[in-house]
Amino acid sequence: MNKGVFTRERACVFCGASSGRNKNFQKTSKELGKLLAKEKIDLVYGGGNSGLMGALANSVLTNGGKVIGVIPEFLKKFEACHSGLSELIVTESMHKRKEKMYSLADYFIILPGGIGTIDEFSEIFTWSQLCLHSKACALLNVDGYYDAFLDFLNKAVEENFISMEHFSSLIVCTMPDEVLKKCRDFKSTSAKK
């Protein structure tokens, strides 16, 4: 992470605007938030106040960390924006939101979530395959939530839709401290940064 003298390290976390049924999803989100604050790593996330998004942001803030929310204008009308963020960035569209989150982040961590979370992960992981960035992409596989998705990715490798080299670049962990360490230690073979 060579961010310069005045810019802190930033982790972008994609996760659900719902909490899901499993209590460990929210517990892990809060643990990750506390760890980010402790390590003085700024959180970049979708700007919402509910579900895992809200639990994560609140945990970072409660523990003295900085949170940057990024939300498209139209979505502000449907979702409750977090009113206590360090910074809220409003974009024109979902695509601009993802571009902004990408540009602010040093690496990406994916907590449990729905189709929106998978969309965000898939795009950022595709960008690494296309050598548009060389930032770590990590799934925090809480209680096996992403096991079926990982089975799909393995099938895509088996059928030659994803290279083994690219698939191997994906970090998969079950604990926040482990995922953070692996993201920070990540070395990519991608050409661009």
mmCIF file of C-alpha atoms in Angstrom:
data_model
loop_
_atom_site.group_PDB
_atom_site.id
_atom_site.type_symbol
_atom_site.label_atom_id
_atom_site.label_comp_id
_atom_site.label_asym_id
_atom_site.label_seq_id
_atom_site.Cartn_x
_atom_site.Cartn_y
_atom_site.Cartn_z
ATOM 1 C CA MET A 1 0.000 0.000 0.000
ATOM 2 C CA ASN A 2 1.851 3.035 -1.210
ATOM 3 C CA LYS A 3 -0.791 5.661 -0.591
ATOM 4 C CA GLY A 4 1.471 8.598 0.233
ATOM 5 C CA VAL A 5 2.072 10.481 3.448
ATOM 6 C CA PHE A 6 -1.423 11.893 4.030
ATOM 7 C CA THR A 7 -3.718 9.175 2.706
ATOM 8 C CA ARG A 8 -4.678 6.238 4.883
ATOM 9 C CA GLU A 9 -5.185 2.687 3.727
ATOM 10 C CA ARG A 10 -8.728 1.952 2.522
ATOM 11 C CA ALA A 11 -10.715 -1.272 2.346
ATOM 12 C CA CYS A 12 -13.823 -1.434 0.178
ATOM 13 C CA VAL A 13 -16.371 -3.856 1.604
ATOM 14 C CA PHE A 14 -19.370 -5.099 -0.377
ATOM 15 C CA CYS A 15 -22.199 -6.603 1.681
ATOM 16 C CA GLY A 16 -25.954 -6.874 2.059
ATOM 17 C CA ALA A 17 -28.409 -4.108 2.936
ATOM 18 C CA SER A 18 -30.199 -6.905 4.815
ATOM 19 C CA SER A 19 -28.789 -8.740 7.830
ATOM 20 C CA GLY A 20 -29.726 -12.214 6.608
ATOM 21 C CA ARG A 21 -30.948 -14.934 8.969
ATOM 22 C CA ASN A 22 -27.618 -16.121 10.311
ATOM 23 C CA LYS A 23 -26.582 -14.027 13.359
ATOM 24 C CA ASN A 24 -22.917 -14.701 12.564
ATOM 25 C CA PHE A 25 -23.179 -12.516 9.442
ATOM 26 C CA GLN A 26 -23.833 -9.424 11.551
ATOM 27 C CA LYS A 27 -21.361 -10.526 14.229
ATOM 28 C CA THR A 28 -18.608 -10.926 11.625
ATOM 29 C CA SER A 29 -19.485 -7.576 10.041
ATOM 30 C CA LYS A 30 -19.080 -5.884 13.422
ATOM 31 C CA GLU A 31 -15.788 -7.728 14.070
ATOM 32 C CA LEU A 32 -14.442 -6.610 10.693
ATOM 33 C CA GLY A 33 -15.510 -3.028 11.403
ATOM 34 C CA LYS A 34 -13.797 -3.028 14.787
ATOM 35 C CA LEU A 35 -10.632 -4.461 13.241
ATOM 36 C CA LEU A 36 -10.584 -1.856 10.450
ATOM 37 C CA ALA A 37 -10.876 0.943 13.011
ATOM 38 C CA LYS A 38 -8.186 -0.582 15.227
ATOM 39 C CA GLU A 39 -5.804 -0.912 12.256
ATOM 40 C CA LYS A 40 -6.625 2.666 11.118
ATOM 41 C CA ILE A 41 -7.972 1.447 7.784
ATOM 42 C CA ASP A 42 -10.750 3.592 6.303
ATOM 43 C CA LEU A 43 -13.909 1.791 5.195
ATOM 44 C CA VAL A 44 -15.356 2.437 1.742
ATOM 45 C CA TYR A 45 -18.848 0.950 1.340
ATOM 46 C CA GLY A 46 -22.283 1.502 -0.187
ATOM 47 C CA GLY A 47 -23.518 4.204 2.216
ATOM 48 C CA GLY A 48 -26.536 2.388 3.663
ATOM 49 C CA ASN A 49 -27.705 2.327 7.277
ATOM 50 C CA SER A 50 -29.413 -1.074 7.335
ATOM 51 C CA GLY A 51 -28.416 -4.716 7.374
ATOM 52 C CA LEU A 52 -24.795 -5.783 7.244
ATOM 53 C CA MET A 53 -23.892 -2.456 5.670
ATOM 54 C CA GLY A 54 -25.184 -0.554 8.687
ATOM 55 C CA ALA A 55 -23.650 -2.972 11.199
ATOM 56 C CA LEU A 56 -20.252 -2.695 9.512
ATOM 57 C CA ALA A 57 -20.288 1.111 9.242
ATOM 58 C CA ASN A 58 -21.553 1.572 12.802
ATOM 59 C CA SER A 59 -18.836 -0.717 14.138
ATOM 60 C CA VAL A 60 -16.094 1.245 12.377
ATOM 61 C CA LEU A 61 -17.516 4.561 13.612
ATOM 62 C CA THR A 62 -18.123 3.353 17.182
ATOM 63 C CA ASN A 63 -14.499 2.252 17.367
ATOM 64 C CA GLY A 64 -13.140 5.596 16.154
ATOM 65 C CA GLY A 65 -12.614 4.769 12.478
ATOM 66 C CA LYS A 66 -13.425 6.651 9.284
ATOM 67 C CA VAL A 67 -16.218 5.586 6.914
ATOM 68 C CA ILE A 68 -16.743 6.787 3.344
ATOM 69 C CA GLY A 69 -20.156 5.914 1.898
ATOM 70 C CA VAL A 70 -20.798 5.940 -1.855
ATOM 71 C CA ILE A 71 -24.407 5.854 -3.080
ATOM 72 C CA PRO A 72 -26.147 6.764 -6.345
ATOM 73 C CA GLU A 73 -28.690 9.588 -6.196
ATOM 74 C CA PHE A 74 -31.664 7.402 -7.166
ATOM 75 C CA LEU A 75 -30.853 4.822 -4.495
ATOM 76 C CA LYS A 76 -30.849 7.466 -1.768
ATOM 77 C CA LYS A 77 -34.627 7.607 -2.235
ATOM 78 C CA PHE A 78 -35.091 3.851 -1.642
ATOM 79 C CA GLU A 79 -32.514 3.093 1.038
ATOM 80 C CA ALA A 80 -31.863 4.875 4.293
ATOM 81 C CA CYS A 81 -28.507 6.608 3.944
ATOM 82 C CA HIS A 82 -26.299 6.531 6.969
ATOM 83 C CA SER A 83 -26.408 10.033 8.455
ATOM 84 C CA GLY A 84 -23.315 9.731 10.658
ATOM 85 C CA LEU A 85 -20.625 8.921 8.096
ATOM 86 C CA SER A 86 -17.254 10.621 7.903
ATOM 87 C CA GLU A 87 -18.032 11.322 4.247
ATOM 88 C CA LEU A 88 -20.922 10.556 1.874
ATOM 89 C CA ILE A 89 -20.336 10.660 -1.867
ATOM 90 C CA VAL A 90 -23.423 10.736 -4.117
ATOM 91 C CA THR A 91 -22.985 9.524 -7.701
ATOM 92 C CA GLU A 92 -25.111 9.728 -10.855
ATOM 93 C CA SER A 93 -25.493 5.978 -11.363
ATOM 94 C CA MET A 94 -24.680 2.499 -10.079
ATOM 95 C CA HIS A 95 -21.804 2.276 -12.539
ATOM 96 C CA LYS A 96 -20.330 5.570 -11.307
ATOM 97 C CA ARG A 97 -20.760 4.294 -7.744
ATOM 98 C CA LYS A 98 -18.677 1.186 -8.478
ATOM 99 C CA GLU A 99 -16.058 3.253 -10.319
ATOM 100 C CA LYS A 100 -15.764 5.598 -7.339
ATOM 101 C CA MET A 101 -15.556 2.780 -4.800
ATOM 102 C CA TYR A 102 -12.874 1.104 -6.915
ATOM 103 C CA SER A 103 -10.824 4.303 -7.196
ATOM 104 C CA LEU A 104 -10.911 4.898 -3.436
ATOM 105 C CA ALA A 105 -9.944 1.369 -2.365
ATOM 106 C CA ASP A 106 -6.684 -0.486 -1.887
ATOM 107 C CA TYR A 107 -8.465 -3.875 -1.820
ATOM 108 C CA PHE A 108 -11.929 -5.444 -1.744
ATOM 109 C CA ILE A 109 -13.608 -7.659 0.845
ATOM 110 C CA ILE A 110 -16.975 -9.292 0.240
ATOM 111 C CA LEU A 111 -19.244 -10.196 3.152
ATOM 112 C CA PRO A 112 -22.527 -12.082 2.714
ATOM 113 C CA GLY A 113 -25.129 -10.343 0.579
ATOM 114 C CA GLY A 114 -27.563 -10.799 -2.264
ATOM 115 C CA ILE A 115 -27.447 -10.317 -6.001
ATOM 116 C CA GLY A 116 -26.192 -6.725 -5.663
ATOM 117 C CA THR A 117 -23.225 -7.913 -3.626
ATOM 118 C CA ILE A 118 -22.482 -10.648 -6.177
ATOM 119 C CA ASP A 119 -22.734 -8.036 -8.960
ATOM 120 C CA GLU A 120 -20.218 -5.780 -7.219
ATOM 121 C CA PHE A 121 -17.857 -8.672 -6.546
ATOM 122 C CA SER A 122 -18.176 -10.085 -10.084
ATOM 123 C CA GLU A 123 -17.388 -6.780 -11.738
ATOM 124 C CA ILE A 124 -14.355 -6.032 -9.594
ATOM 125 C CA PHE A 125 -13.041 -9.604 -9.962
ATOM 126 C CA THR A 126 -13.562 -9.376 -13.735
ATOM 127 C CA TRP A 127 -11.597 -6.128 -13.817
ATOM 128 C CA SER A 128 -8.674 -7.943 -12.182
ATOM 129 C CA GLN A 129 -8.933 -10.700 -14.814
ATOM 130 C CA LEU A 130 -8.740 -8.008 -17.507
ATOM 131 C CA CYS A 131 -5.672 -6.490 -15.786
ATOM 132 C CA LEU A 132 -7.507 -3.226 -15.119
ATOM 133 C CA HIS A 133 -6.273 -3.420 -11.526
ATOM 134 C CA SER A 134 -4.035 -5.537 -9.354
ATOM 135 C CA LYS A 135 -5.883 -5.118 -6.056
ATOM 136 C CA ALA A 136 -6.810 -8.021 -3.797
ATOM 137 C CA CYS A 137 -10.342 -9.426 -4.028
ATOM 138 C CA ALA A 138 -11.442 -11.480 -1.025
ATOM 139 C CA LEU A 139 -14.552 -13.425 -0.057
ATOM 140 C CA LEU A 140 -15.214 -13.564 3.675
ATOM 141 C CA ASN A 141 -17.000 -16.910 3.609
ATOM 142 C CA VAL A 142 -18.929 -16.730 6.890
ATOM 143 C CA ASP A 143 -20.380 -20.118 7.893
ATOM 144 C CA GLY A 144 -19.971 -21.409 4.335
ATOM 145 C CA TYR A 145 -22.253 -18.741 2.842
ATOM 146 C CA TYR A 146 -20.266 -18.645 -0.394
ATOM 147 C CA ASP A 147 -19.615 -22.395 -0.704
ATOM 148 C CA ALA A 148 -22.093 -22.829 -3.575
ATOM 149 C CA PHE A 149 -20.723 -19.744 -5.326
ATOM 150 C CA LEU A 150 -17.196 -21.123 -5.000
ATOM 151 C CA ASP A 151 -18.464 -24.416 -6.459
ATOM 152 C CA PHE A 152 -19.731 -22.423 -9.455
ATOM 153 C CA LEU A 153 -16.361 -20.676 -9.857
ATOM 154 C CA ASN A 154 -14.580 -24.042 -9.660
ATOM 155 C CA LYS A 155 -16.922 -25.376 -12.366
ATOM 156 C CA ALA A 156 -16.118 -22.319 -14.512
ATOM 157 C CA VAL A 157 -12.409 -23.124 -14.117
ATOM 158 C CA GLU A 158 -13.065 -26.776 -15.011
ATOM 159 C CA GLU A 159 -14.922 -25.667 -18.157
ATOM 160 C CA ASN A 160 -12.164 -23.162 -19.127
ATOM 161 C CA PHE A 161 -14.263 -20.028 -18.583
ATOM 162 C CA ILE A 162 -11.935 -18.812 -15.803
ATOM 163 C CA SER A 163 -8.225 -19.536 -15.722
ATOM 164 C CA MET A 164 -6.836 -21.363 -12.719
ATOM 165 C CA GLU A 165 -4.305 -18.557 -12.325
ATOM 166 C CA HIS A 166 -7.066 -15.964 -12.003
ATOM 167 C CA PHE A 167 -9.200 -18.120 -9.735
ATOM 168 C CA SER A 168 -6.159 -18.714 -7.514
ATOM 169 C CA SER A 169 -5.803 -14.951 -7.024
ATOM 170 C CA LEU A 170 -9.137 -14.897 -5.160
ATOM 171 C CA ILE A 171 -8.649 -14.785 -1.396
ATOM 172 C CA VAL A 172 -11.148 -16.917 0.546
ATOM 173 C CA CYS A 173 -11.187 -16.695 4.356
ATOM 174 C CA THR A 174 -13.570 -17.313 7.218
ATOM 175 C CA MET A 175 -12.253 -14.809 9.783
ATOM 176 C CA PRO A 176 -11.859 -10.999 9.582
ATOM 177 C CA ASP A 177 -8.263 -10.913 10.873
ATOM 178 C CA GLU A 178 -7.229 -13.575 8.360
ATOM 179 C CA VAL A 179 -8.877 -11.828 5.397
ATOM 180 C CA LEU A 180 -7.347 -8.483 6.330
ATOM 181 C CA LYS A 181 -3.843 -9.933 6.633
ATOM 182 C CA LYS A 182 -4.128 -11.721 3.287
ATOM 183 C CA CYS A 183 -5.432 -8.586 1.546
ATOM 184 C CA ARG A 184 -2.565 -6.534 2.940
ATOM 185 C CA ASP A 185 0.009 -9.176 1.939
ATOM 186 C CA PHE A 186 -1.486 -9.698 -1.540
ATOM 187 C CA LYS A 187 0.899 -9.585 -4.488
ATOM 188 C CA SER A 188 -0.690 -9.639 -7.904
ATOM 189 C CA THR A 189 0.749 -10.808 -11.192
ATOM 190 C CA SER A 190 -1.485 -8.298 -12.994
ATOM 191 C CA ALA A 191 0.261 -5.628 -15.050
ATOM 192 C CA LYS A 192 -1.672 -2.543 -13.876
ATOM 193 C CA LYS A 193 -2.182 -1.076 -10.440
#
